[in-house]
Amino acid sequence: MLPDDVPTVWFSFGCLAVLVLSLWTVPYGHYAFTDGELIAESGRTVAMSTKLPFTVMLLLLIGAFMLAEVARGLVHIPKAKIVLSSLWLLSPFVLNWIVLRDPDFDYGRVFSTDIPIGLLFIGFGFLVLYPLTNPSIGEKGRLVAIALLMFAAFNWIAAFFGLYPMLQKVRISFLLLALAALLAPNFAADNRTRLRFISFWAGFIIVLHWLITAINSPSTLDLQGPTYLGGFSLTLFVAVLTLLLSFPLGVLLALGRTSSMPIARVLCTVYIESVRGVPLITILFFFSNILPLFLPAGMEIAELAAIVTGYTLFSAAYLAENVRGGLQSVMRGQYEAADAIGLTTSQRTGFIVIPQALRVSIPPLVGQAIGVFKETSLVAIGGSL
């Protein structure tokens, strides 16, 4: 037991500091296989390429904790939680495509094409979403959202058949704007709420277009292999990205399977049961080796993207069943109370049902997250990457 005057977090920092200090002082030795021969060099400390990053990470961890302790009494806690959660969700993408990959931006194209397109969608989003969040617009807003969705879907069909050229980020932005338009009636309230929703759209477009530009820019790294990710970083990237992408998809599948709409319920049930009946290694092999054979001429998909896509679709099916168990635990009275105060179906689901269902689903979701990390080994067994 620790003394009452020694916080657990500082005790943990002390233990980590001892471990990191041992990397600099304890002669663990250097052992490796090179060309089939074992290299054993005793009496050496850990290589600088290992101990320096761990030291920097420990110092950053302690500094971030101390900064958070100071800022706790200076910031608005609910808003700070939203900002920190958003940064946490964004961190895997930034670390992978910005920090590790080090893209070489073509600033001439950035200022002539990328920034104008981003500003165009921010302005167009304001012109579309601000009227749609007006409480008095009624069904006209849904018709506008459906028209946008049909136009966005047609853009993707046109891309598949090569009917007319369009930047991929433009197609993605049109689709996301259509989805935001469908969600707009749920944010129909006072002017402050409407502007907050549009501000979120503007920030989302800025981050999305920045990441797309970084992904499409060539890397400055001099690669000695097929990818710039090592074994450990590749495991983290595949697992974290799979969890981030499969969570919203799994929640939607769970809602669809418990829906009162027969078509949605049948489609989600068929998808979940079909995917759960196929081994993960089969899905990974299909997406990495078989899927490219079905793509149109000139269209390619990166092997890492194919692996993450297949793993996401597989993980979402299992996550949907975990969330469905949580949905079934929500009392019927919660639905009736939400209906009694005039909430729409989307508001009832987002504000009443989902929070309670996810709280109940935390234990199986944690177990699945651990399983996702463990099963990344199948990427190597399947002959991919």
PDB file of C-alpha atoms in Angstrom, residues 88-385:
ATOM      1  CA  TRP A  88      -7.128  12.019 -29.369  1.00  0.00           C
ATOM      2  CA  LEU A  89      -9.256  10.750 -32.260  1.00  0.00           C
ATOM      3  CA  LEU A  90      -7.206  12.808 -34.698  1.00  0.00           C
ATOM      4  CA  SER A  91      -3.803  11.773 -33.331  1.00  0.00           C
ATOM      5  CA  PRO A  92      -3.438   8.392 -35.161  1.00  0.00           C
ATOM      6  CA  PHE A  93      -3.985  10.054 -38.532  1.00  0.00           C
ATOM      7  CA  VAL A  94      -1.597  12.918 -37.782  1.00  0.00           C
ATOM      8  CA  LEU A  95       1.101  10.639 -36.370  1.00  0.00           C
ATOM      9  CA  ASN A  96       0.947   8.274 -39.324  1.00  0.00           C
ATOM     10  CA  TRP A  97       0.512  10.555 -42.332  1.00  0.00           C
ATOM     11  CA  ILE A  98       2.163  13.730 -41.027  1.00  0.00           C
ATOM     12  CA  VAL A  99       4.820  12.822 -38.445  1.00  0.00           C
ATOM     13  CA  LEU A 100       6.017   9.405 -39.629  1.00  0.00           C
ATOM     14  CA  ARG A 101       5.430   9.817 -43.357  1.00  0.00           C
ATOM     15  CA  ASP A 102       6.694  13.428 -43.584  1.00  0.00           C
ATOM     16  CA  PRO A 103       4.794  14.492 -46.745  1.00  0.00           C
ATOM     17  CA  ASP A 104       6.369  16.879 -49.236  1.00  0.00           C
ATOM     18  CA  PHE A 105       3.582  19.423 -49.793  1.00  0.00           C
ATOM     19  CA  ASP A 106       3.354  21.149 -53.165  1.00  0.00           C
ATOM     20  CA  TYR A 107       2.504  24.570 -51.787  1.00  0.00           C
ATOM     21  CA  GLY A 108       1.785  25.939 -55.242  1.00  0.00           C
ATOM     22  CA  ARG A 109      -1.040  23.432 -55.619  1.00  0.00           C
ATOM     23  CA  VAL A 110      -2.070  23.897 -51.994  1.00  0.00           C
ATOM     24  CA  PHE A 111      -2.682  27.631 -52.442  1.00  0.00           C
ATOM     25  CA  SER A 112      -4.111  27.369 -55.957  1.00  0.00           C
ATOM     26  CA  THR A 113      -6.376  24.319 -55.562  1.00  0.00           C
ATOM     27  CA  ASP A 114      -6.627  22.778 -52.091  1.00  0.00           C
ATOM     28  CA  ILE A 115      -7.334  25.907 -50.034  1.00  0.00           C
ATOM     29  CA  PRO A 116      -9.917  27.318 -52.510  1.00  0.00           C
ATOM     30  CA  ILE A 117     -11.756  23.974 -52.563  1.00  0.00           C
ATOM     31  CA  GLY A 118     -11.812  23.862 -48.762  1.00  0.00           C
ATOM     32  CA  LEU A 119     -13.102  27.440 -48.521  1.00  0.00           C
ATOM     33  CA  LEU A 120     -15.714  26.657 -51.180  1.00  0.00           C
ATOM     34  CA  PHE A 121     -17.126  23.742 -49.186  1.00  0.00           C
ATOM     35  CA  ILE A 122     -17.052  25.743 -45.950  1.00  0.00           C
ATOM     36  CA  GLY A 123     -19.058  28.523 -47.593  1.00  0.00           C
ATOM     37  CA  PHE A 124     -21.367  26.157 -49.453  1.00  0.00           C
ATOM     38  CA  GLY A 125     -21.902  24.208 -46.239  1.00  0.00           C
ATOM     39  CA  PHE A 126     -22.945  27.403 -44.463  1.00  0.00           C
ATOM     40  CA  LEU A 127     -25.422  28.250 -47.232  1.00  0.00           C
ATOM     41  CA  VAL A 128     -26.914  24.749 -47.051  1.00  0.00           C
ATOM     42  CA  LEU A 129     -26.784  23.872 -43.356  1.00  0.00           C
ATOM     43  CA  TYR A 130     -27.843  27.180 -41.830  1.00  0.00           C
ATOM     44  CA  PRO A 131     -31.301  27.160 -43.486  1.00  0.00           C
ATOM     45  CA  LEU A 132     -31.695  23.422 -42.865  1.00  0.00           C
ATOM     46  CA  THR A 133     -31.231  23.937 -39.108  1.00  0.00           C
ATOM     47  CA  ASN A 134     -34.110  26.411 -39.035  1.00  0.00           C
ATOM     48  CA  PRO A 135     -36.875  24.835 -36.904  1.00  0.00           C
ATOM     49  CA  SER A 136     -39.555  26.099 -39.302  1.00  0.00           C
ATOM     50  CA  ILE A 137     -38.194  24.532 -42.493  1.00  0.00           C
ATOM     51  CA  GLY A 138     -40.015  21.222 -41.982  1.00  0.00           C
ATOM     52  CA  GLU A 139     -39.980  18.529 -44.661  1.00  0.00           C
ATOM     53  CA  LYS A 140     -38.445  20.850 -47.244  1.00  0.00           C
ATOM     54  CA  GLY A 141     -35.119  20.424 -45.503  1.00  0.00           C
ATOM     55  CA  ARG A 142     -35.269  16.643 -45.795  1.00  0.00           C
ATOM     56  CA  LEU A 143     -36.019  16.931 -49.518  1.00  0.00           C
ATOM     57  CA  VAL A 144     -32.958  19.147 -49.982  1.00  0.00           C
ATOM     58  CA  ALA A 145     -30.819  16.672 -48.018  1.00  0.00           C
ATOM     59  CA  ILE A 146     -32.083  13.740 -50.104  1.00  0.00           C
ATOM     60  CA  ALA A 147     -31.346  15.662 -53.312  1.00  0.00           C
ATOM     61  CA  LEU A 148     -27.785  16.311 -52.106  1.00  0.00           C
ATOM     62  CA  LEU A 149     -27.377  12.649 -51.205  1.00  0.00           C
ATOM     63  CA  MET A 150     -28.560  11.550 -54.659  1.00  0.00           C
ATOM     64  CA  PHE A 151     -26.119  13.975 -56.293  1.00  0.00           C
ATOM     65  CA  ALA A 152     -23.260  12.708 -54.107  1.00  0.00           C
ATOM     66  CA  ALA A 153     -24.123   9.084 -54.927  1.00  0.00           C
ATOM     67  CA  PHE A 154     -24.227   9.904 -58.645  1.00  0.00           C
ATOM     68  CA  ASN A 155     -20.726  11.394 -58.389  1.00  0.00           C
ATOM     69  CA  TRP A 156     -19.381   8.087 -57.101  1.00  0.00           C
ATOM     70  CA  ILE A 157     -21.215   6.130 -59.811  1.00  0.00           C
ATOM     71  CA  ALA A 158     -19.783   8.503 -62.414  1.00  0.00           C
ATOM     72  CA  ALA A 159     -16.309   7.970 -60.967  1.00  0.00           C
ATOM     73  CA  PHE A 160     -16.682   4.197 -61.242  1.00  0.00           C
ATOM     74  CA  PHE A 161     -17.639   4.384 -64.930  1.00  0.00           C
ATOM     75  CA  GLY A 162     -15.352   7.327 -65.720  1.00  0.00           C
ATOM     76  CA  LEU A 163     -18.151   9.614 -66.937  1.00  0.00           C
ATOM     77  CA  TYR A 164     -16.460  12.870 -65.927  1.00  0.00           C
ATOM     78  CA  PRO A 165     -13.356  13.851 -63.924  1.00  0.00           C
ATOM     79  CA  MET A 166     -13.608  15.159 -60.375  1.00  0.00           C
ATOM     80  CA  LEU A 167     -11.144  15.332 -57.512  1.00  0.00           C
ATOM     81  CA  GLN A 168     -11.637  12.574 -54.962  1.00  0.00           C
ATOM     82  CA  LYS A 169     -11.761  15.049 -52.082  1.00  0.00           C
ATOM     83  CA  VAL A 170     -14.632  16.860 -53.835  1.00  0.00           C
ATOM     84  CA  ARG A 171     -16.637  13.635 -54.087  1.00  0.00           C
ATOM     85  CA  ILE A 172     -15.945  12.861 -50.432  1.00  0.00           C
ATOM     86  CA  SER A 173     -16.894  16.393 -49.365  1.00  0.00           C
ATOM     87  CA  PHE A 174     -20.185  16.299 -51.283  1.00  0.00           C
ATOM     88  CA  LEU A 175     -21.073  12.990 -49.640  1.00  0.00           C
ATOM     89  CA  LEU A 176     -20.247  14.282 -46.159  1.00  0.00           C
ATOM     90  CA  LEU A 177     -22.225  17.473 -46.798  1.00  0.00           C
ATOM     91  CA  ALA A 178     -25.241  15.374 -47.769  1.00  0.00           C
ATOM     92  CA  LEU A 179     -24.933  13.349 -44.557  1.00  0.00           C
ATOM     93  CA  ALA A 180     -24.598  16.566 -42.535  1.00  0.00           C
ATOM     94  CA  ALA A 181     -27.731  17.878 -44.247  1.00  0.00           C
ATOM     95  CA  LEU A 182     -29.604  14.746 -43.176  1.00  0.00           C
ATOM     96  CA  LEU A 183     -28.479  15.347 -39.580  1.00  0.00           C
ATOM     97  CA  ALA A 184     -29.290  19.067 -39.674  1.00  0.00           C
ATOM     98  CA  PRO A 185     -32.913  18.786 -38.376  1.00  0.00           C
ATOM     99  CA  ASN A 186     -31.565  17.311 -35.124  1.00  0.00           C
ATOM    100  CA  PHE A 187     -29.717  20.590 -34.489  1.00  0.00           C
ATOM    101  CA  ALA A 188     -32.665  22.843 -35.292  1.00  0.00           C
ATOM    102  CA  ALA A 189     -32.700  25.214 -32.322  1.00  0.00           C
ATOM    103  CA  ASP A 190     -31.600  28.728 -31.480  1.00  0.00           C
ATOM    104  CA  ASN A 191     -29.076  30.662 -33.533  1.00  0.00           C
ATOM    105  CA  ARG A 192     -26.174  29.735 -31.226  1.00  0.00           C
ATOM    106  CA  THR A 193     -26.746  25.999 -31.658  1.00  0.00           C
ATOM    107  CA  ARG A 194     -27.035  26.374 -35.426  1.00  0.00           C
ATOM    108  CA  LEU A 195     -23.759  28.303 -35.645  1.00  0.00           C
ATOM    109  CA  ARG A 196     -22.035  25.725 -33.428  1.00  0.00           C
ATOM    110  CA  PHE A 197     -23.109  22.958 -35.813  1.00  0.00           C
ATOM    111  CA  ILE A 198     -21.815  24.911 -38.820  1.00  0.00           C
ATOM    112  CA  SER A 199     -18.546  25.682 -36.986  1.00  0.00           C
ATOM    113  CA  PHE A 200     -18.070  21.961 -36.449  1.00  0.00           C
ATOM    114  CA  TRP A 201     -18.606  21.432 -40.181  1.00  0.00           C
ATOM    115  CA  ALA A 202     -15.996  24.075 -41.032  1.00  0.00           C
ATOM    116  CA  GLY A 203     -13.416  22.587 -38.654  1.00  0.00           C
ATOM    117  CA  PHE A 204     -14.101  19.092 -39.950  1.00  0.00           C
ATOM    118  CA  ILE A 205     -13.595  20.178 -43.567  1.00  0.00           C
ATOM    119  CA  ILE A 206     -10.304  21.912 -42.704  1.00  0.00           C
ATOM    120  CA  VAL A 207      -8.901  18.816 -40.991  1.00  0.00           C
ATOM    121  CA  LEU A 208     -10.232  16.419 -43.641  1.00  0.00           C
ATOM    122  CA  HIS A 209      -8.810  18.348 -46.603  1.00  0.00           C
ATOM    123  CA  TRP A 210      -5.499  18.790 -44.792  1.00  0.00           C
ATOM    124  CA  LEU A 211      -5.195  15.034 -44.224  1.00  0.00           C
ATOM    125  CA  ILE A 212      -6.249  14.189 -47.791  1.00  0.00           C
ATOM    126  CA  THR A 213      -3.634  16.594 -49.141  1.00  0.00           C
ATOM    127  CA  ALA A 214      -0.992  15.037 -46.878  1.00  0.00           C
ATOM    128  CA  ILE A 215      -1.917  11.509 -47.960  1.00  0.00           C
ATOM    129  CA  ASN A 216      -1.758  12.414 -51.654  1.00  0.00           C
ATOM    130  CA  SER A 217       1.584  14.230 -51.295  1.00  0.00           C
ATOM    131  CA  PRO A 218       4.787  12.225 -51.873  1.00  0.00           C
ATOM    132  CA  SER A 219       6.849  11.292 -48.846  1.00  0.00           C
ATOM    133  CA  THR A 220      10.300  12.725 -48.203  1.00  0.00           C
ATOM    134  CA  LEU A 221      11.485   9.441 -46.675  1.00  0.00           C
ATOM    135  CA  ASP A 222      14.090   7.276 -48.377  1.00  0.00           C
ATOM    136  CA  LEU A 223      12.379   3.926 -47.911  1.00  0.00           C
ATOM    137  CA  GLN A 224      14.358   0.696 -47.768  1.00  0.00           C
ATOM    138  CA  GLY A 225      11.231  -1.477 -47.806  1.00  0.00           C
ATOM    139  CA  PRO A 226       7.619  -1.525 -49.019  1.00  0.00           C
ATOM    140  CA  THR A 227       6.355   0.679 -46.172  1.00  0.00           C
ATOM    141  CA  TYR A 228       7.643   3.342 -43.821  1.00  0.00           C
ATOM    142  CA  LEU A 229       6.039   1.593 -40.824  1.00  0.00           C
ATOM    143  CA  GLY A 230       7.968  -0.887 -38.710  1.00  0.00           C
ATOM    144  CA  GLY A 231       6.479  -3.911 -36.996  1.00  0.00           C
ATOM    145  CA  PHE A 232       5.406  -2.174 -33.780  1.00  0.00           C
ATOM    146  CA  SER A 233       4.131   0.985 -35.467  1.00  0.00           C
ATOM    147  CA  LEU A 234       2.327  -1.091 -38.102  1.00  0.00           C
ATOM    148  CA  THR A 235       0.569  -3.084 -35.378  1.00  0.00           C
ATOM    149  CA  LEU A 236      -0.527   0.095 -33.615  1.00  0.00           C
ATOM    150  CA  PHE A 237      -1.653   1.737 -36.846  1.00  0.00           C
ATOM    151  CA  VAL A 238      -3.747  -1.205 -38.069  1.00  0.00           C
ATOM    152  CA  ALA A 239      -5.313  -1.857 -34.660  1.00  0.00           C
ATOM    153  CA  VAL A 240      -6.078   1.758 -33.736  1.00  0.00           C
ATOM    154  CA  LEU A 241      -7.405   2.677 -37.170  1.00  0.00           C
ATOM    155  CA  THR A 242      -9.553  -0.459 -37.220  1.00  0.00           C
ATOM    156  CA  LEU A 243     -11.045   0.391 -33.830  1.00  0.00           C
ATOM    157  CA  LEU A 244     -11.739   4.006 -34.796  1.00  0.00           C
ATOM    158  CA  LEU A 245     -13.423   3.086 -38.075  1.00  0.00           C
ATOM    159  CA  SER A 246     -15.313   0.001 -36.906  1.00  0.00           C
ATOM    160  CA  PHE A 247     -16.893   1.666 -33.865  1.00  0.00           C
ATOM    161  CA  PRO A 248     -19.333   3.990 -35.697  1.00  0.00           C
ATOM    162  CA  LEU A 249     -20.044   1.305 -38.305  1.00  0.00           C
ATOM    163  CA  GLY A 250     -20.738  -1.265 -35.589  1.00  0.00           C
ATOM    164  CA  VAL A 251     -23.082   1.092 -33.747  1.00  0.00           C
ATOM    165  CA  LEU A 252     -25.020   1.731 -36.972  1.00  0.00           C
ATOM    166  CA  LEU A 253     -25.252  -2.006 -37.638  1.00  0.00           C
ATOM    167  CA  ALA A 254     -26.528  -2.620 -34.110  1.00  0.00           C
ATOM    168  CA  LEU A 255     -29.151   0.103 -34.501  1.00  0.00           C
ATOM    169  CA  GLY A 256     -30.149  -1.323 -37.865  1.00  0.00           C
ATOM    170  CA  ARG A 257     -30.516  -4.848 -36.497  1.00  0.00           C
ATOM    171  CA  THR A 258     -32.765  -3.635 -33.668  1.00  0.00           C
ATOM    172  CA  SER A 259     -34.678  -1.252 -35.957  1.00  0.00           C
ATOM    173  CA  SER A 260     -38.404  -1.549 -36.603  1.00  0.00           C
ATOM    174  CA  MET A 261     -37.791  -1.098 -40.352  1.00  0.00           C
ATOM    175  CA  PRO A 262     -37.798  -4.591 -41.933  1.00  0.00           C
ATOM    176  CA  ILE A 263     -35.370  -3.805 -44.773  1.00  0.00           C
ATOM    177  CA  ALA A 264     -32.728  -2.289 -42.476  1.00  0.00           C
ATOM    178  CA  ARG A 265     -33.134  -5.087 -39.944  1.00  0.00           C
ATOM    179  CA  VAL A 266     -32.789  -7.851 -42.545  1.00  0.00           C
ATOM    180  CA  LEU A 267     -29.812  -6.263 -44.315  1.00  0.00           C
ATOM    181  CA  CYS A 268     -27.914  -5.647 -41.071  1.00  0.00           C
ATOM    182  CA  THR A 269     -28.686  -9.137 -39.773  1.00  0.00           C
ATOM    183  CA  VAL A 270     -27.515 -10.785 -42.994  1.00  0.00           C
ATOM    184  CA  TYR A 271     -24.310  -8.735 -43.006  1.00  0.00           C
ATOM    185  CA  ILE A 272     -23.482  -9.416 -39.354  1.00  0.00           C
ATOM    186  CA  GLU A 273     -24.136 -13.148 -39.492  1.00  0.00           C
ATOM    187  CA  SER A 274     -22.353 -13.545 -42.839  1.00  0.00           C
ATOM    188  CA  VAL A 275     -19.200 -11.751 -41.716  1.00  0.00           C
ATOM    189  CA  ARG A 276     -19.107 -13.511 -38.353  1.00  0.00           C
ATOM    190  CA  GLY A 277     -19.238 -16.838 -40.173  1.00  0.00           C
ATOM    191  CA  VAL A 278     -16.031 -16.148 -42.130  1.00  0.00           C
ATOM    192  CA  PRO A 279     -12.546 -16.388 -40.545  1.00  0.00           C
ATOM    193  CA  LEU A 280     -10.611 -13.148 -40.304  1.00  0.00           C
ATOM    194  CA  ILE A 281      -7.635 -14.520 -42.209  1.00  0.00           C
ATOM    195  CA  THR A 282      -9.927 -15.287 -45.163  1.00  0.00           C
ATOM    196  CA  ILE A 283     -11.211 -11.710 -45.221  1.00  0.00           C
ATOM    197  CA  LEU A 284      -7.692 -10.274 -44.989  1.00  0.00           C
ATOM    198  CA  PHE A 285      -6.480 -12.526 -47.806  1.00  0.00           C
ATOM    199  CA  PHE A 286      -9.451 -11.537 -49.979  1.00  0.00           C
ATOM    200  CA  PHE A 287      -8.982  -7.805 -49.517  1.00  0.00           C
ATOM    201  CA  SER A 288      -5.204  -7.867 -49.990  1.00  0.00           C
ATOM    202  CA  ASN A 289      -4.945 -10.338 -52.890  1.00  0.00           C
ATOM    203  CA  ILE A 290      -8.342 -10.963 -54.522  1.00  0.00           C
ATOM    204  CA  LEU A 291     -10.043  -7.552 -54.358  1.00  0.00           C
ATOM    205  CA  PRO A 292      -7.515  -5.828 -56.696  1.00  0.00           C
ATOM    206  CA  LEU A 293      -8.529  -8.289 -59.431  1.00  0.00           C
ATOM    207  CA  PHE A 294     -12.088  -6.884 -59.443  1.00  0.00           C
ATOM    208  CA  LEU A 295     -11.104  -3.214 -59.649  1.00  0.00           C
ATOM    209  CA  PRO A 296     -11.430  -1.320 -62.949  1.00  0.00           C
ATOM    210  CA  ALA A 297      -8.364  -0.854 -65.123  1.00  0.00           C
ATOM    211  CA  GLY A 298      -6.106   1.866 -63.768  1.00  0.00           C
ATOM    212  CA  MET A 299      -7.660   1.780 -60.303  1.00  0.00           C
ATOM    213  CA  GLU A 300      -5.471   0.550 -57.449  1.00  0.00           C
ATOM    214  CA  ILE A 301      -5.828   0.244 -53.706  1.00  0.00           C
ATOM    215  CA  ALA A 302      -2.870   0.305 -51.347  1.00  0.00           C
ATOM    216  CA  GLU A 303      -2.280  -2.972 -49.561  1.00  0.00           C
ATOM    217  CA  LEU A 304      -2.381  -1.321 -46.137  1.00  0.00           C
ATOM    218  CA  ALA A 305      -5.673   0.396 -47.003  1.00  0.00           C
ATOM    219  CA  ALA A 306      -7.121  -2.916 -48.197  1.00  0.00           C
ATOM    220  CA  ILE A 307      -6.067  -4.646 -44.976  1.00  0.00           C
ATOM    221  CA  VAL A 308      -7.575  -1.936 -42.763  1.00  0.00           C
ATOM    222  CA  THR A 309     -10.805  -1.960 -44.800  1.00  0.00           C
ATOM    223  CA  GLY A 310     -11.271  -5.706 -44.477  1.00  0.00           C
ATOM    224  CA  TYR A 311     -10.349  -5.726 -40.798  1.00  0.00           C
ATOM    225  CA  THR A 312     -12.760  -2.832 -40.154  1.00  0.00           C
ATOM    226  CA  LEU A 313     -15.686  -4.608 -41.824  1.00  0.00           C
ATOM    227  CA  PHE A 314     -14.913  -7.762 -39.841  1.00  0.00           C
ATOM    228  CA  SER A 315     -14.517  -5.993 -36.498  1.00  0.00           C
ATOM    229  CA  ALA A 316     -17.686  -3.928 -37.020  1.00  0.00           C
ATOM    230  CA  ALA A 317     -19.812  -7.076 -37.208  1.00  0.00           C
ATOM    231  CA  TYR A 318     -18.593  -8.300 -33.809  1.00  0.00           C
ATOM    232  CA  LEU A 319     -18.803  -4.829 -32.298  1.00  0.00           C
ATOM    233  CA  ALA A 320     -22.411  -4.570 -33.489  1.00  0.00           C
ATOM    234  CA  GLU A 321     -23.349  -7.633 -31.452  1.00  0.00           C
ATOM    235  CA  ASN A 322     -21.716  -6.191 -28.336  1.00  0.00           C
ATOM    236  CA  VAL A 323     -23.594  -2.924 -28.760  1.00  0.00           C
ATOM    237  CA  ARG A 324     -26.838  -4.757 -29.526  1.00  0.00           C
ATOM    238  CA  GLY A 325     -26.614  -6.409 -26.126  1.00  0.00           C
ATOM    239  CA  GLY A 326     -26.347  -2.966 -24.569  1.00  0.00           C
ATOM    240  CA  LEU A 327     -29.322  -1.701 -26.582  1.00  0.00           C
ATOM    241  CA  GLN A 328     -31.473  -4.553 -25.318  1.00  0.00           C
ATOM    242  CA  SER A 329     -30.639  -3.597 -21.725  1.00  0.00           C
ATOM    243  CA  VAL A 330     -32.230  -0.142 -22.074  1.00  0.00           C
ATOM    244  CA  MET A 331     -35.607  -0.143 -20.333  1.00  0.00           C
ATOM    245  CA  ARG A 332     -38.739   0.448 -22.379  1.00  0.00           C
ATOM    246  CA  GLY A 333     -39.605   3.323 -20.077  1.00  0.00           C
ATOM    247  CA  GLN A 334     -36.600   5.266 -21.386  1.00  0.00           C
ATOM    248  CA  TYR A 335     -38.075   5.208 -24.893  1.00  0.00           C
ATOM    249  CA  GLU A 336     -41.484   6.257 -23.610  1.00  0.00           C
ATOM    250  CA  ALA A 337     -40.011   9.100 -21.553  1.00  0.00           C
ATOM    251  CA  ALA A 338     -38.089  10.395 -24.577  1.00  0.00           C
ATOM    252  CA  ASP A 339     -41.253  10.291 -26.680  1.00  0.00           C
ATOM    253  CA  ALA A 340     -43.203  12.045 -23.938  1.00  0.00           C
ATOM    254  CA  ILE A 341     -40.912  15.093 -23.952  1.00  0.00           C
ATOM    255  CA  GLY A 342     -41.105  15.369 -27.745  1.00  0.00           C
ATOM    256  CA  LEU A 343     -37.708  14.061 -28.838  1.00  0.00           C
ATOM    257  CA  THR A 344     -37.347  12.851 -32.397  1.00  0.00           C
ATOM    258  CA  THR A 345     -36.156   9.329 -33.143  1.00  0.00           C
ATOM    259  CA  SER A 346     -32.616  10.546 -33.843  1.00  0.00           C
ATOM    260  CA  GLN A 347     -32.514  12.665 -30.681  1.00  0.00           C
ATOM    261  CA  ARG A 348     -33.899   9.825 -28.591  1.00  0.00           C
ATOM    262  CA  THR A 349     -31.305   7.436 -29.981  1.00  0.00           C
ATOM    263  CA  GLY A 350     -28.343   9.802 -29.698  1.00  0.00           C
ATOM    264  CA  PHE A 351     -29.098  11.427 -26.339  1.00  0.00           C
ATOM    265  CA  ILE A 352     -30.981   8.740 -24.404  1.00  0.00           C
ATOM    266  CA  VAL A 353     -30.474   5.227 -25.779  1.00  0.00           C
ATOM    267  CA  ILE A 354     -26.891   5.124 -27.087  1.00  0.00           C
ATOM    268  CA  PRO A 355     -25.203   6.556 -23.928  1.00  0.00           C
ATOM    269  CA  GLN A 356     -26.903   3.971 -21.707  1.00  0.00           C
ATOM    270  CA  ALA A 357     -26.242   1.125 -24.140  1.00  0.00           C
ATOM    271  CA  LEU A 358     -22.549   1.953 -24.507  1.00  0.00           C
ATOM    272  CA  ARG A 359     -22.073   2.160 -20.747  1.00  0.00           C
ATOM    273  CA  VAL A 360     -23.395  -1.390 -20.403  1.00  0.00           C
ATOM    274  CA  SER A 361     -21.306  -2.544 -23.386  1.00  0.00           C
ATOM    275  CA  ILE A 362     -17.957  -1.300 -22.039  1.00  0.00           C
ATOM    276  CA  PRO A 363     -16.684  -4.712 -20.746  1.00  0.00           C
ATOM    277  CA  PRO A 364     -17.193  -6.621 -24.031  1.00  0.00           C
ATOM    278  CA  LEU A 365     -15.949  -3.633 -26.045  1.00  0.00           C
ATOM    279  CA  VAL A 366     -12.706  -3.584 -24.049  1.00  0.00           C
ATOM    280  CA  GLY A 367     -12.297  -7.302 -24.656  1.00  0.00           C
ATOM    281  CA  GLN A 368     -12.830  -6.809 -28.364  1.00  0.00           C
ATOM    282  CA  ALA A 369     -10.293  -3.971 -28.453  1.00  0.00           C
ATOM    283  CA  ILE A 370      -7.701  -6.288 -26.914  1.00  0.00           C
ATOM    284  CA  GLY A 371      -8.601  -8.959 -29.462  1.00  0.00           C
ATOM    285  CA  VAL A 372      -8.157  -6.507 -32.335  1.00  0.00           C
ATOM    286  CA  PHE A 373      -4.587  -5.814 -31.203  1.00  0.00           C
ATOM    287  CA  LYS A 374      -3.820  -9.522 -30.848  1.00  0.00           C
ATOM    288  CA  GLU A 375      -5.266 -10.539 -34.206  1.00  0.00           C
ATOM    289  CA  THR A 376      -3.098  -8.097 -36.152  1.00  0.00           C
ATOM    290  CA  SER A 377      -0.595 -10.970 -36.323  1.00  0.00           C
ATOM    291  CA  LEU A 378      -2.844 -12.520 -38.983  1.00  0.00           C
ATOM    292  CA  VAL A 379      -1.747  -9.738 -41.332  1.00  0.00           C
ATOM    293  CA  ALA A 380       1.706 -11.340 -41.485  1.00  0.00           C
ATOM    294  CA  ILE A 381       0.388 -14.914 -41.511  1.00  0.00           C
ATOM    295  CA  GLY A 382      -1.806 -14.077 -44.479  1.00  0.00           C
ATOM    296  CA  GLY A 383       1.250 -12.994 -46.445  1.00  0.00           C
ATOM    297  CA  SER A 384       0.332  -9.311 -46.444  1.00  0.00           C
ATOM    298  CA  LEU A 385       2.826  -6.524 -45.688  1.00  0.00           C
TER     299      LEU A 385
END
